[in-house]
PDB file of C-alpha atoms in Angstrom:
ATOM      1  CA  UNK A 281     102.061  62.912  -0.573  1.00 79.00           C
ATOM      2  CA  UNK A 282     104.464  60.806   1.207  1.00 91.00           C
ATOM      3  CA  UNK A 283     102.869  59.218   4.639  1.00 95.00           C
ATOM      4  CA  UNK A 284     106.055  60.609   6.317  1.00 96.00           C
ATOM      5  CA  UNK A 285     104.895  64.196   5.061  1.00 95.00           C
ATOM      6  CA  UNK A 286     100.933  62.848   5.805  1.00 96.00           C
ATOM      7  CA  UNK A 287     101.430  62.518   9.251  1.00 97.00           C
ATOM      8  CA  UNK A 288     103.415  65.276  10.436  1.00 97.00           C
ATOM      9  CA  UNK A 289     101.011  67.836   8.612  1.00 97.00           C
ATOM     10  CA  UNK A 290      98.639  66.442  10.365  1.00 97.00           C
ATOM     11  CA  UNK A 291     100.176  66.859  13.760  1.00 97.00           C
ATOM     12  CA  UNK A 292     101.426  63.520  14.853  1.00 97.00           C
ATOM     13  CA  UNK A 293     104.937  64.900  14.943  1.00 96.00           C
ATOM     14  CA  UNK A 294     107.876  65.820  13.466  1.00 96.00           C
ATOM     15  CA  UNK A 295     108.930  63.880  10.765  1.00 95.00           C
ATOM     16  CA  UNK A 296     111.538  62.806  12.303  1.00 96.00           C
ATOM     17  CA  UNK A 297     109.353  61.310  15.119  1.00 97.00           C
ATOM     18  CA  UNK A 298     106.731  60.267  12.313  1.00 97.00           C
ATOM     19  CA  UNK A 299     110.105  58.065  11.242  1.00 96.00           C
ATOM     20  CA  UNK A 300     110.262  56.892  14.487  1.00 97.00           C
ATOM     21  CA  UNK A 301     106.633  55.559  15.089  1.00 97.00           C
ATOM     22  CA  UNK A 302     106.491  53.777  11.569  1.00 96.00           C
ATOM     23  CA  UNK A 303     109.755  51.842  12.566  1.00 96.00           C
ATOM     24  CA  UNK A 304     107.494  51.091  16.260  1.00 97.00           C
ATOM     25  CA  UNK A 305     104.925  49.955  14.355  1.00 96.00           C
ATOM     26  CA  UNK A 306     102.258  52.148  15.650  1.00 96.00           C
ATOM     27  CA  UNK A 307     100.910  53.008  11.951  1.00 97.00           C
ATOM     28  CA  UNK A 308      98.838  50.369  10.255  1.00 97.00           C
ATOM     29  CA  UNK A 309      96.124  50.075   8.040  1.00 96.00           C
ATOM     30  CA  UNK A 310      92.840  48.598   8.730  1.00 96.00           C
ATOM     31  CA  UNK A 311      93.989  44.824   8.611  1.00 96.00           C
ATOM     32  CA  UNK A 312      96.473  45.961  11.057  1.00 95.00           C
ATOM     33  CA  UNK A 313      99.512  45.609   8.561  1.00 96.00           C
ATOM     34  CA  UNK A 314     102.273  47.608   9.665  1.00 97.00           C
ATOM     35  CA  UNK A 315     102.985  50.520   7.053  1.00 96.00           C
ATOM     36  CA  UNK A 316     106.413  51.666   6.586  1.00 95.00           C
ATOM     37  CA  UNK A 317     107.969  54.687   4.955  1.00 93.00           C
ATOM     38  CA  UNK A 318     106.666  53.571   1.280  1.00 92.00           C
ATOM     39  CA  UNK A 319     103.566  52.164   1.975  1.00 91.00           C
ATOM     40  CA  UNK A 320     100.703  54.852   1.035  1.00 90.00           C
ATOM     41  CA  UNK A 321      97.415  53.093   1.393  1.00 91.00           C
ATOM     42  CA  UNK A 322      94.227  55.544   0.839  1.00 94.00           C
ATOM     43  CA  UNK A 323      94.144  57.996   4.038  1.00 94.00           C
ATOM     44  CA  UNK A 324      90.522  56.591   5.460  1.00 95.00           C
ATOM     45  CA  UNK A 325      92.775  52.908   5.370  1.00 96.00           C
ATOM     46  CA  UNK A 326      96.135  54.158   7.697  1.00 97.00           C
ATOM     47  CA  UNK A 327      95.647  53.772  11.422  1.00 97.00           C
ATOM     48  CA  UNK A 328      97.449  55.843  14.009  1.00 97.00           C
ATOM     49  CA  UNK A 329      97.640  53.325  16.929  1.00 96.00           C
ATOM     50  CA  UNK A 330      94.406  51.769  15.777  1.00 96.00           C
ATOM     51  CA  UNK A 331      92.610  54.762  15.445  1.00 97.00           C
ATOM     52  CA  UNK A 332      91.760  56.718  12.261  1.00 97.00           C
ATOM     53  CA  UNK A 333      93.534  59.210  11.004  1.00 97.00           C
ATOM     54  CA  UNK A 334      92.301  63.039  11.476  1.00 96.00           C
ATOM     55  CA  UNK A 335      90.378  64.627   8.408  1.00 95.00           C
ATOM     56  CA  UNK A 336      93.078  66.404   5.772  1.00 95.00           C
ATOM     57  CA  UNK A 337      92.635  70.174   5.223  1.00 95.00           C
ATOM     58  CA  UNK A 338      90.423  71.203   4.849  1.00 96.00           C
ATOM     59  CA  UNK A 339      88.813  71.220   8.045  1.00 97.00           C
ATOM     60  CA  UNK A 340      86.845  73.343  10.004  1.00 97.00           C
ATOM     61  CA  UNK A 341      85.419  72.604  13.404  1.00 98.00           C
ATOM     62  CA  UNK A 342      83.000  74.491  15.486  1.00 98.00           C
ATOM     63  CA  UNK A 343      83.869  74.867  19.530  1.00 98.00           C
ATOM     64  CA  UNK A 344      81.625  75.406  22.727  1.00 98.00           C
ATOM     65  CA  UNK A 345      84.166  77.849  24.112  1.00 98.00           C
ATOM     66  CA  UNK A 346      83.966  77.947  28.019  1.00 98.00           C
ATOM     67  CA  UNK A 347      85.141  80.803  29.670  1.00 97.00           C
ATOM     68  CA  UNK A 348      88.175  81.549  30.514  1.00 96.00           C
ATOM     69  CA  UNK A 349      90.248  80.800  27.581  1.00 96.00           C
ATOM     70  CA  UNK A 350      91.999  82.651  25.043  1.00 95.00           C
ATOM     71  CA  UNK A 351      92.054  81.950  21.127  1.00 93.00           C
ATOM     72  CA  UNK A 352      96.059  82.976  20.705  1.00 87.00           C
ATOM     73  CA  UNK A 353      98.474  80.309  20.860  1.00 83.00           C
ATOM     74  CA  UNK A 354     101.053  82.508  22.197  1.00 83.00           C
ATOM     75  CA  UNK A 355      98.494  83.321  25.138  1.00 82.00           C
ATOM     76  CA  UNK A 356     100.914  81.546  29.070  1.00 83.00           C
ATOM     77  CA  UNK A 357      96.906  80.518  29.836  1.00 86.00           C
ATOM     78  CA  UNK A 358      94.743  78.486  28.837  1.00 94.00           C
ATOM     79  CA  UNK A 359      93.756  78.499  25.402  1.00 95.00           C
ATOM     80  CA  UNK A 360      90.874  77.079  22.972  1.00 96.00           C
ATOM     81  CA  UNK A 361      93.862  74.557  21.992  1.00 95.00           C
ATOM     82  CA  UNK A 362      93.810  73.172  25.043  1.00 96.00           C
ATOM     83  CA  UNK A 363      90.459  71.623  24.563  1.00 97.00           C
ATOM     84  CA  UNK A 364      91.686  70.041  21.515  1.00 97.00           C
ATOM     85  CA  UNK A 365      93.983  67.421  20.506  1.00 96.00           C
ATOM     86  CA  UNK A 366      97.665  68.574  20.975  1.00 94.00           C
ATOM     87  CA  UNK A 367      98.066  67.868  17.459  1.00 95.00           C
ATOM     88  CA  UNK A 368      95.773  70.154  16.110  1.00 94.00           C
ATOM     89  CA  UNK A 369      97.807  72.759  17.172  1.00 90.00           C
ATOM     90  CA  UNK A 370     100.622  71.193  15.056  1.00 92.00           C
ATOM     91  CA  UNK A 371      98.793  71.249  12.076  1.00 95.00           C
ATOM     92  CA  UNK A 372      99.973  72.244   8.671  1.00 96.00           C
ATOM     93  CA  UNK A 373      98.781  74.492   7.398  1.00 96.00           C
ATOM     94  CA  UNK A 374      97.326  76.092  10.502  1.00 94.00           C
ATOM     95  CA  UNK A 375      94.189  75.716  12.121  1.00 95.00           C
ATOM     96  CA  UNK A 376      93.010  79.137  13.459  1.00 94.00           C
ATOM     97  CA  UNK A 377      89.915  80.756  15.106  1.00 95.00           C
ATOM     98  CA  UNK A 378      87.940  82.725  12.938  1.00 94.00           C
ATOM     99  CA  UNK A 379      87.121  86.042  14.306  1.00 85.00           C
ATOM    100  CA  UNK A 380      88.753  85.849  17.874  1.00 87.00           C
ATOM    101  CA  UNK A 381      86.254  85.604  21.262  1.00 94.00           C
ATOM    102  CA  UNK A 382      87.598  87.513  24.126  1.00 93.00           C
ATOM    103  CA  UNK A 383      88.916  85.404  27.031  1.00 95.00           C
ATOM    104  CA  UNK A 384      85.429  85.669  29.166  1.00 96.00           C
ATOM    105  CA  UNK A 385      83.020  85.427  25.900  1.00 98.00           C
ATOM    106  CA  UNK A 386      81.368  82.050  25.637  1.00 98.00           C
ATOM    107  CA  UNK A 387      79.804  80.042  23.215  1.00 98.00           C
ATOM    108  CA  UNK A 388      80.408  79.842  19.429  1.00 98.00           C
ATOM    109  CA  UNK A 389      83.937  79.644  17.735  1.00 98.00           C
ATOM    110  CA  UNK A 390      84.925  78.525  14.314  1.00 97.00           C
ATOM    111  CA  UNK A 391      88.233  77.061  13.596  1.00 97.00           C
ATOM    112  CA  UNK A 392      89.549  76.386  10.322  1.00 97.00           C
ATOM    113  CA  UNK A 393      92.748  75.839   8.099  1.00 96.00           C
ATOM    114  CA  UNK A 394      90.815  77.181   4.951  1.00 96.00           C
ATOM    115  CA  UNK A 395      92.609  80.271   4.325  1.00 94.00           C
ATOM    116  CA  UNK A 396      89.725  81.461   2.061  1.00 94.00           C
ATOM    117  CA  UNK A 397      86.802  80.116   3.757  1.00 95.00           C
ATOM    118  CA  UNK A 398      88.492  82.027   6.794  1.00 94.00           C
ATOM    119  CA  UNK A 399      88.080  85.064   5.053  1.00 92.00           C
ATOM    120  CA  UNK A 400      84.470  84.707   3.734  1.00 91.00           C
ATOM    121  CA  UNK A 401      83.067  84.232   7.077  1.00 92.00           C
ATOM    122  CA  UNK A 402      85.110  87.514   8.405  1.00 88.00           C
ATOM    123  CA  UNK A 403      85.106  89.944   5.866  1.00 84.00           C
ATOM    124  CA  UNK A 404      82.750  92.327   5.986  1.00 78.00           C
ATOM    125  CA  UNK A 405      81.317  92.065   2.404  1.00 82.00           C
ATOM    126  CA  UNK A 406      79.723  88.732   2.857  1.00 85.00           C
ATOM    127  CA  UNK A 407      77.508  90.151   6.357  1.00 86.00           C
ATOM    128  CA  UNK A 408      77.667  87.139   8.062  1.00 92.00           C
ATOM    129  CA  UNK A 409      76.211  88.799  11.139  1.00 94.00           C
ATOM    130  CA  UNK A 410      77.161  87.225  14.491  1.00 96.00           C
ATOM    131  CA  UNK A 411      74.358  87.037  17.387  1.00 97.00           C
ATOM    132  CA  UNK A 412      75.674  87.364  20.955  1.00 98.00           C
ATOM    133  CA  UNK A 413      73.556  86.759  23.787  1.00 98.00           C
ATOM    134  CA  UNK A 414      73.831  89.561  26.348  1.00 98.00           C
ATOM    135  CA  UNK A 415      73.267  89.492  30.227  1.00 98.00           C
ATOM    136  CA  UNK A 416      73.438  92.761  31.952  1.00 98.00           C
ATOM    137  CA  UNK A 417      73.992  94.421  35.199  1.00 98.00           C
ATOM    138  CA  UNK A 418      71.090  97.238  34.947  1.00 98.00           C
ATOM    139  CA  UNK A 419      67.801  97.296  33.255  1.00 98.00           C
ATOM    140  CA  UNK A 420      67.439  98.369  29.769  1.00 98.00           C
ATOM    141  CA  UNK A 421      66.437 101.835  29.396  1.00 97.00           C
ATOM    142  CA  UNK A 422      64.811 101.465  26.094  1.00 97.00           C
ATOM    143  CA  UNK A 423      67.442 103.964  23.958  1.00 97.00           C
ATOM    144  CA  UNK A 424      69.685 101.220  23.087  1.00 98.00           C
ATOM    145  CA  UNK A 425      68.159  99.444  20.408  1.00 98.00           C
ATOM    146  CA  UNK A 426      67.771 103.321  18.463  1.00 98.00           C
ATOM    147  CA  UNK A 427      71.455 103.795  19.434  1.00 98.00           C
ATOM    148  CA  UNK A 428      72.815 100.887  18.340  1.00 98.00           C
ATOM    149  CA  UNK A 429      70.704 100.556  14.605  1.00 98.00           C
ATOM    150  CA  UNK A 430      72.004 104.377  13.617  1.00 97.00           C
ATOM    151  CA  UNK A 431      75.281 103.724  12.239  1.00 96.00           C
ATOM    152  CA  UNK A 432      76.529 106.832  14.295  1.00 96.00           C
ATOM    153  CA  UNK A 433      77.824 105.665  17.548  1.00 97.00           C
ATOM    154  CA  UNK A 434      81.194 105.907  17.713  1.00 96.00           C
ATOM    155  CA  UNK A 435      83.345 104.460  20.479  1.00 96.00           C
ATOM    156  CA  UNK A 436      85.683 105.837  22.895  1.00 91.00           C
ATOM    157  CA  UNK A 437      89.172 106.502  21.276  1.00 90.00           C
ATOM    158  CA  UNK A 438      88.139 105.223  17.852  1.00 92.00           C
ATOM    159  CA  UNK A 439      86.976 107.903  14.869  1.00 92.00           C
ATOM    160  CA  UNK A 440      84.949 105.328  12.713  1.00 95.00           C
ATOM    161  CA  UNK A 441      81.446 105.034  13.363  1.00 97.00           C
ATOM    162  CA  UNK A 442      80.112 101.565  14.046  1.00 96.00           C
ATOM    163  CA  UNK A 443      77.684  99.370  11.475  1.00 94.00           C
ATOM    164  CA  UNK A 444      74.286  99.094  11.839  1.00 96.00           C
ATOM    165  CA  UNK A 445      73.327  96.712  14.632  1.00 97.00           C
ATOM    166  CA  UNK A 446      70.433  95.024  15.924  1.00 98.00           C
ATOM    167  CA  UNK A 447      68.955  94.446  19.327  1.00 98.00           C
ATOM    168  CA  UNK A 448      66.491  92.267  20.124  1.00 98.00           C
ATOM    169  CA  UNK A 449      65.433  92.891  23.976  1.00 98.00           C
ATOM    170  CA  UNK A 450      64.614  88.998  25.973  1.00 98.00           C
ATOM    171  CA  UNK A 451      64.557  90.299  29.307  1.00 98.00           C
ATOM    172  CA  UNK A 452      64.986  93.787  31.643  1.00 98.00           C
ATOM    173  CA  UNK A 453      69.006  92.490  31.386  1.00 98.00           C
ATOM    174  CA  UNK A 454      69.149  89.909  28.658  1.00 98.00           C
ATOM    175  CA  UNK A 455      68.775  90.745  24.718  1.00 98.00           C
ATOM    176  CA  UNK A 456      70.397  89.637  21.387  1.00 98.00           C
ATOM    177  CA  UNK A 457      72.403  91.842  19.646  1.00 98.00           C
ATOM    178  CA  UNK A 458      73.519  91.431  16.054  1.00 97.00           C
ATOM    179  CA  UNK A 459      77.012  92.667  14.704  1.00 96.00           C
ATOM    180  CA  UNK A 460      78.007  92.952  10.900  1.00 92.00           C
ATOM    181  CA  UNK A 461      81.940  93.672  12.246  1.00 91.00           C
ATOM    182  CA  UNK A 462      84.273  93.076  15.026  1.00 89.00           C
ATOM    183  CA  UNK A 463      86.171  95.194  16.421  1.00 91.00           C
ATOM    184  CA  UNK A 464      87.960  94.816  20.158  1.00 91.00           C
ATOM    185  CA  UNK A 465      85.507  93.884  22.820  1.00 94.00           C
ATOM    186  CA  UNK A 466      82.559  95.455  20.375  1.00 96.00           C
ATOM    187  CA  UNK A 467      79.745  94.582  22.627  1.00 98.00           C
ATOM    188  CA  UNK A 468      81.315  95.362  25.833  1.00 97.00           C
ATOM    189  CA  UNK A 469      82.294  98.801  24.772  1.00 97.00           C
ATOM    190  CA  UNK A 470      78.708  99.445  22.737  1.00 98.00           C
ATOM    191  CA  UNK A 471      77.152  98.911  26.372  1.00 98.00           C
ATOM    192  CA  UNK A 472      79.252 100.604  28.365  1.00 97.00           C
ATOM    193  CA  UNK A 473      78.574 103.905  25.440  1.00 96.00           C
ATOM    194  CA  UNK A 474      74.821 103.233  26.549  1.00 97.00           C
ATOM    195  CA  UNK A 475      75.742 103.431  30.090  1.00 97.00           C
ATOM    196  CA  UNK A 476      75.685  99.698  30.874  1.00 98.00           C
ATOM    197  CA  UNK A 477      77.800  97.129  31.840  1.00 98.00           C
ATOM    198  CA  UNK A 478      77.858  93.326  29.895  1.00 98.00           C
ATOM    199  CA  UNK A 479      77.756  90.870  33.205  1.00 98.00           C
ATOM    200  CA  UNK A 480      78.059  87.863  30.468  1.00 98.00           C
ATOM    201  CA  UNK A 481      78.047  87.220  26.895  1.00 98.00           C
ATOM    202  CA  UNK A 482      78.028  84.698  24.687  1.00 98.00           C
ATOM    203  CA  UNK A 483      78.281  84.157  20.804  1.00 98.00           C
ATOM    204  CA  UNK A 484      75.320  81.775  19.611  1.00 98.00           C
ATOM    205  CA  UNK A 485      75.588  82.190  15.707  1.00 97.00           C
ATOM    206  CA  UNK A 486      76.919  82.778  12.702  1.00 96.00           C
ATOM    207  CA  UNK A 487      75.132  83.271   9.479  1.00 94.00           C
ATOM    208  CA  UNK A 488      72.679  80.882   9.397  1.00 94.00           C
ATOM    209  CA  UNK A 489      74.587  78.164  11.495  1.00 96.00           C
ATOM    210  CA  UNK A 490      73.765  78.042  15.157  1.00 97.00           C
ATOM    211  CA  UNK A 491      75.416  77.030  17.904  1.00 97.00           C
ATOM    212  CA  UNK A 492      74.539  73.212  18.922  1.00 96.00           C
ATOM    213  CA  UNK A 493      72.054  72.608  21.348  1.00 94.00           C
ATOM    214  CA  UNK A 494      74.230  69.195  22.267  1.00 96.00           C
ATOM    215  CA  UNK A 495      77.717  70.537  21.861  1.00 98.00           C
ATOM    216  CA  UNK A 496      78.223  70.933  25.185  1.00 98.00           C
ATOM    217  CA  UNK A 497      80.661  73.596  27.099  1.00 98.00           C
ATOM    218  CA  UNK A 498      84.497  72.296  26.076  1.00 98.00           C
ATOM    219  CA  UNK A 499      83.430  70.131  23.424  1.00 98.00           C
ATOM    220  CA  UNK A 500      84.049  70.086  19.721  1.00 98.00           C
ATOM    221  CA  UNK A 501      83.077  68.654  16.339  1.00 97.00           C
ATOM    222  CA  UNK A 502      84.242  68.696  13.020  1.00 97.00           C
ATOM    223  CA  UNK A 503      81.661  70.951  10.820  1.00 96.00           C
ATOM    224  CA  UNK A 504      79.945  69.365   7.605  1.00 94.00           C
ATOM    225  CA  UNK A 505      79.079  70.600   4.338  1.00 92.00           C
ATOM    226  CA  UNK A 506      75.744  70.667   4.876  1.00 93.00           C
ATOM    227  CA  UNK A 507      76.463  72.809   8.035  1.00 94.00           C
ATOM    228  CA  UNK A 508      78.620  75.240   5.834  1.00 93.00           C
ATOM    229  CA  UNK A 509      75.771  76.033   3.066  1.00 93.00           C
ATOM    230  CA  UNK A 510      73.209  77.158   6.505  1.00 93.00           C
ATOM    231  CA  UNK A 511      76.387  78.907   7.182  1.00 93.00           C
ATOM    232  CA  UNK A 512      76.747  81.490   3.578  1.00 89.00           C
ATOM    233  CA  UNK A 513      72.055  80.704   3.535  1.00 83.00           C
ATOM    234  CA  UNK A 514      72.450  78.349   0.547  1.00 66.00           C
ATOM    235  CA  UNK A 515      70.119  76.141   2.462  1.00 53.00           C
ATOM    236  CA  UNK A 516      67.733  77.165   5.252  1.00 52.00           C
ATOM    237  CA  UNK A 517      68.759  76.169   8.606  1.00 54.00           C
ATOM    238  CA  UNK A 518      66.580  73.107  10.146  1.00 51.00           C
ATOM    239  CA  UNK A 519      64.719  73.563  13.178  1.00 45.00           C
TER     240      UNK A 519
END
C-alpha cells in the first residue's frame, strides 16, 4: 500500500491533503528523514509530525463512555467520536461501536473496524452476555429476578419474548443484570415491566473482559490480544 493510500485510511486526510503534508514535510521516519510520495518505510518507522502512526485495521478499542453521548455519527450532539481523535472517525474501513449504549448509559463500549469480530461479539450465537450495573428509584420487590430468568416476559409493543436473564440483587436499588441480546433500551423497559424505574445504568462487561478499573470516564485504549481471548473465555480473566 502506497503511504499516500496509508495515511488517508488511517484518517490523516484526504489524499489530497495527505499530498499536501508530505510536500510540508510533516511525515518522516524515525531518523526524521522526510518521506515523500515513494518512500514506504515499515509502518512502526513513518512519523506523523513526530509522532507514531495509529495501529492499521484491525483495531479495536474499548471506551469509558460518560454520559451524555451518543454512539451515531450522524447524532447534532455529542458523540463517543468526540472523545476520540478526529481521525478515527475518518477511518477506512470504519470504526464502529459494537452493540450501541443509549445516550445516558455509561460505562463499557467496544469499537472496532473488524467487520467479523464485530459480529462475534453481537450475535446472539456466541452468548457473550453483557452485565449492566443498575441503580433504581424504588426498592426491589423480590419478583424480578423470577421475572426476568423465565424467558416469557415480553415487552410493551413487541411480540417476541425476551432471553433468559440474570439478576444478581447488590443493594434495595442496585443489582447486576445479565443480557444474552439487545434490543432498544432492554433494561430500561425490563424495569419499567416490573414496575420500576432505572435512575442509572451502566455497562461493566462483556464476556469475560471487564471494564478497566483505571480507564477512567472519557478515556480510551486500544484493546490487546490477550484482552480479546478473556473476551470469547479462551483464557480466564485475571483478577
Amino acid at each position: 500500500m502506497k503511504i499516500v493510500k496509508l495515511l488517508a485510511n488511517l484518517g490523516y486526510g484526504s489524499r489530497r491533503e495527505v499530498e499536501r503534508f508530505l510536500k510540508a514535510g510533516i511525515v518522516t521516519d524515525t531518523d526524521g528523514h522526510v518521506l515523500g510520495e515513494r518512500d514506504f518505510p515499515p509502518h512502526d518507522q513513518i512519523r506523523f509530525q513526530g509522532e507514531p502512526l495509529d495501529q492499521v485495521s484491525p483495531l479495536t478499542i474499548i471506551v469509558n463512555k460518560p454520559d451524555g453521548y451518543t454512539c451515531s455519527k450522524e447524532d447534532p450532539d455529542v458523540t463517543v467520536y468526540d472523545l476520540l481523535p478526529p481521525r478515527f472517525e475518518h477511518r477506512n474501513p470504519t470504526l464502529s461501536p459494537v452493540g450501541r449504549l443509549d445516550k445516558d448509559t455509561t460505562g463499557m463500549l467496544l469499537m472496532t473496524d473488524d467487520g467479523p469480530l464485530l459480529h462475534r461479539i453481537i450475535h446472539p450465537k456466541y452468548n457473550l452476555g453483557k452485565v449492566y450495573h443498575v441503580t433504581l428509584d424504588r426498592p426491589l420487590e423480590g419478583h424480578e429476578k423470577e421475572l426476568f430468568a423465565s424467558g416469557n416476559l415480553t415487552l410493551r409493543n413487541e411480540g417476541k419474548p425476551l432471553l433468559p436473564a440474570e439478576l444478581e440483587v447488590l443493594g434495595e436499588k442496585e443489582a447486576l443484570i445479565t443480557l444474552h441480546e439487545g434490543r432498544y433500551h432492554q433494561v430500561r423497559r425490563m424495569f419499567a415491566a416490573a414496575g420500576n424505574h432505572v435512575v442509572a445504568l451502566k455497562r461493566i462487561s462483556i464476556g469475560g473482559l471487564k471494564l478497566p478499573e483505571d480507564l477512567e470516564e472519557g478515556d480510551w485504549r486500544i484493546v490487546t490480544q490477550a484482552e480479546l481471548d478473556v473476551l470469547f473465555g479462551r483464557v480466564p480473566a485475571q483478577g
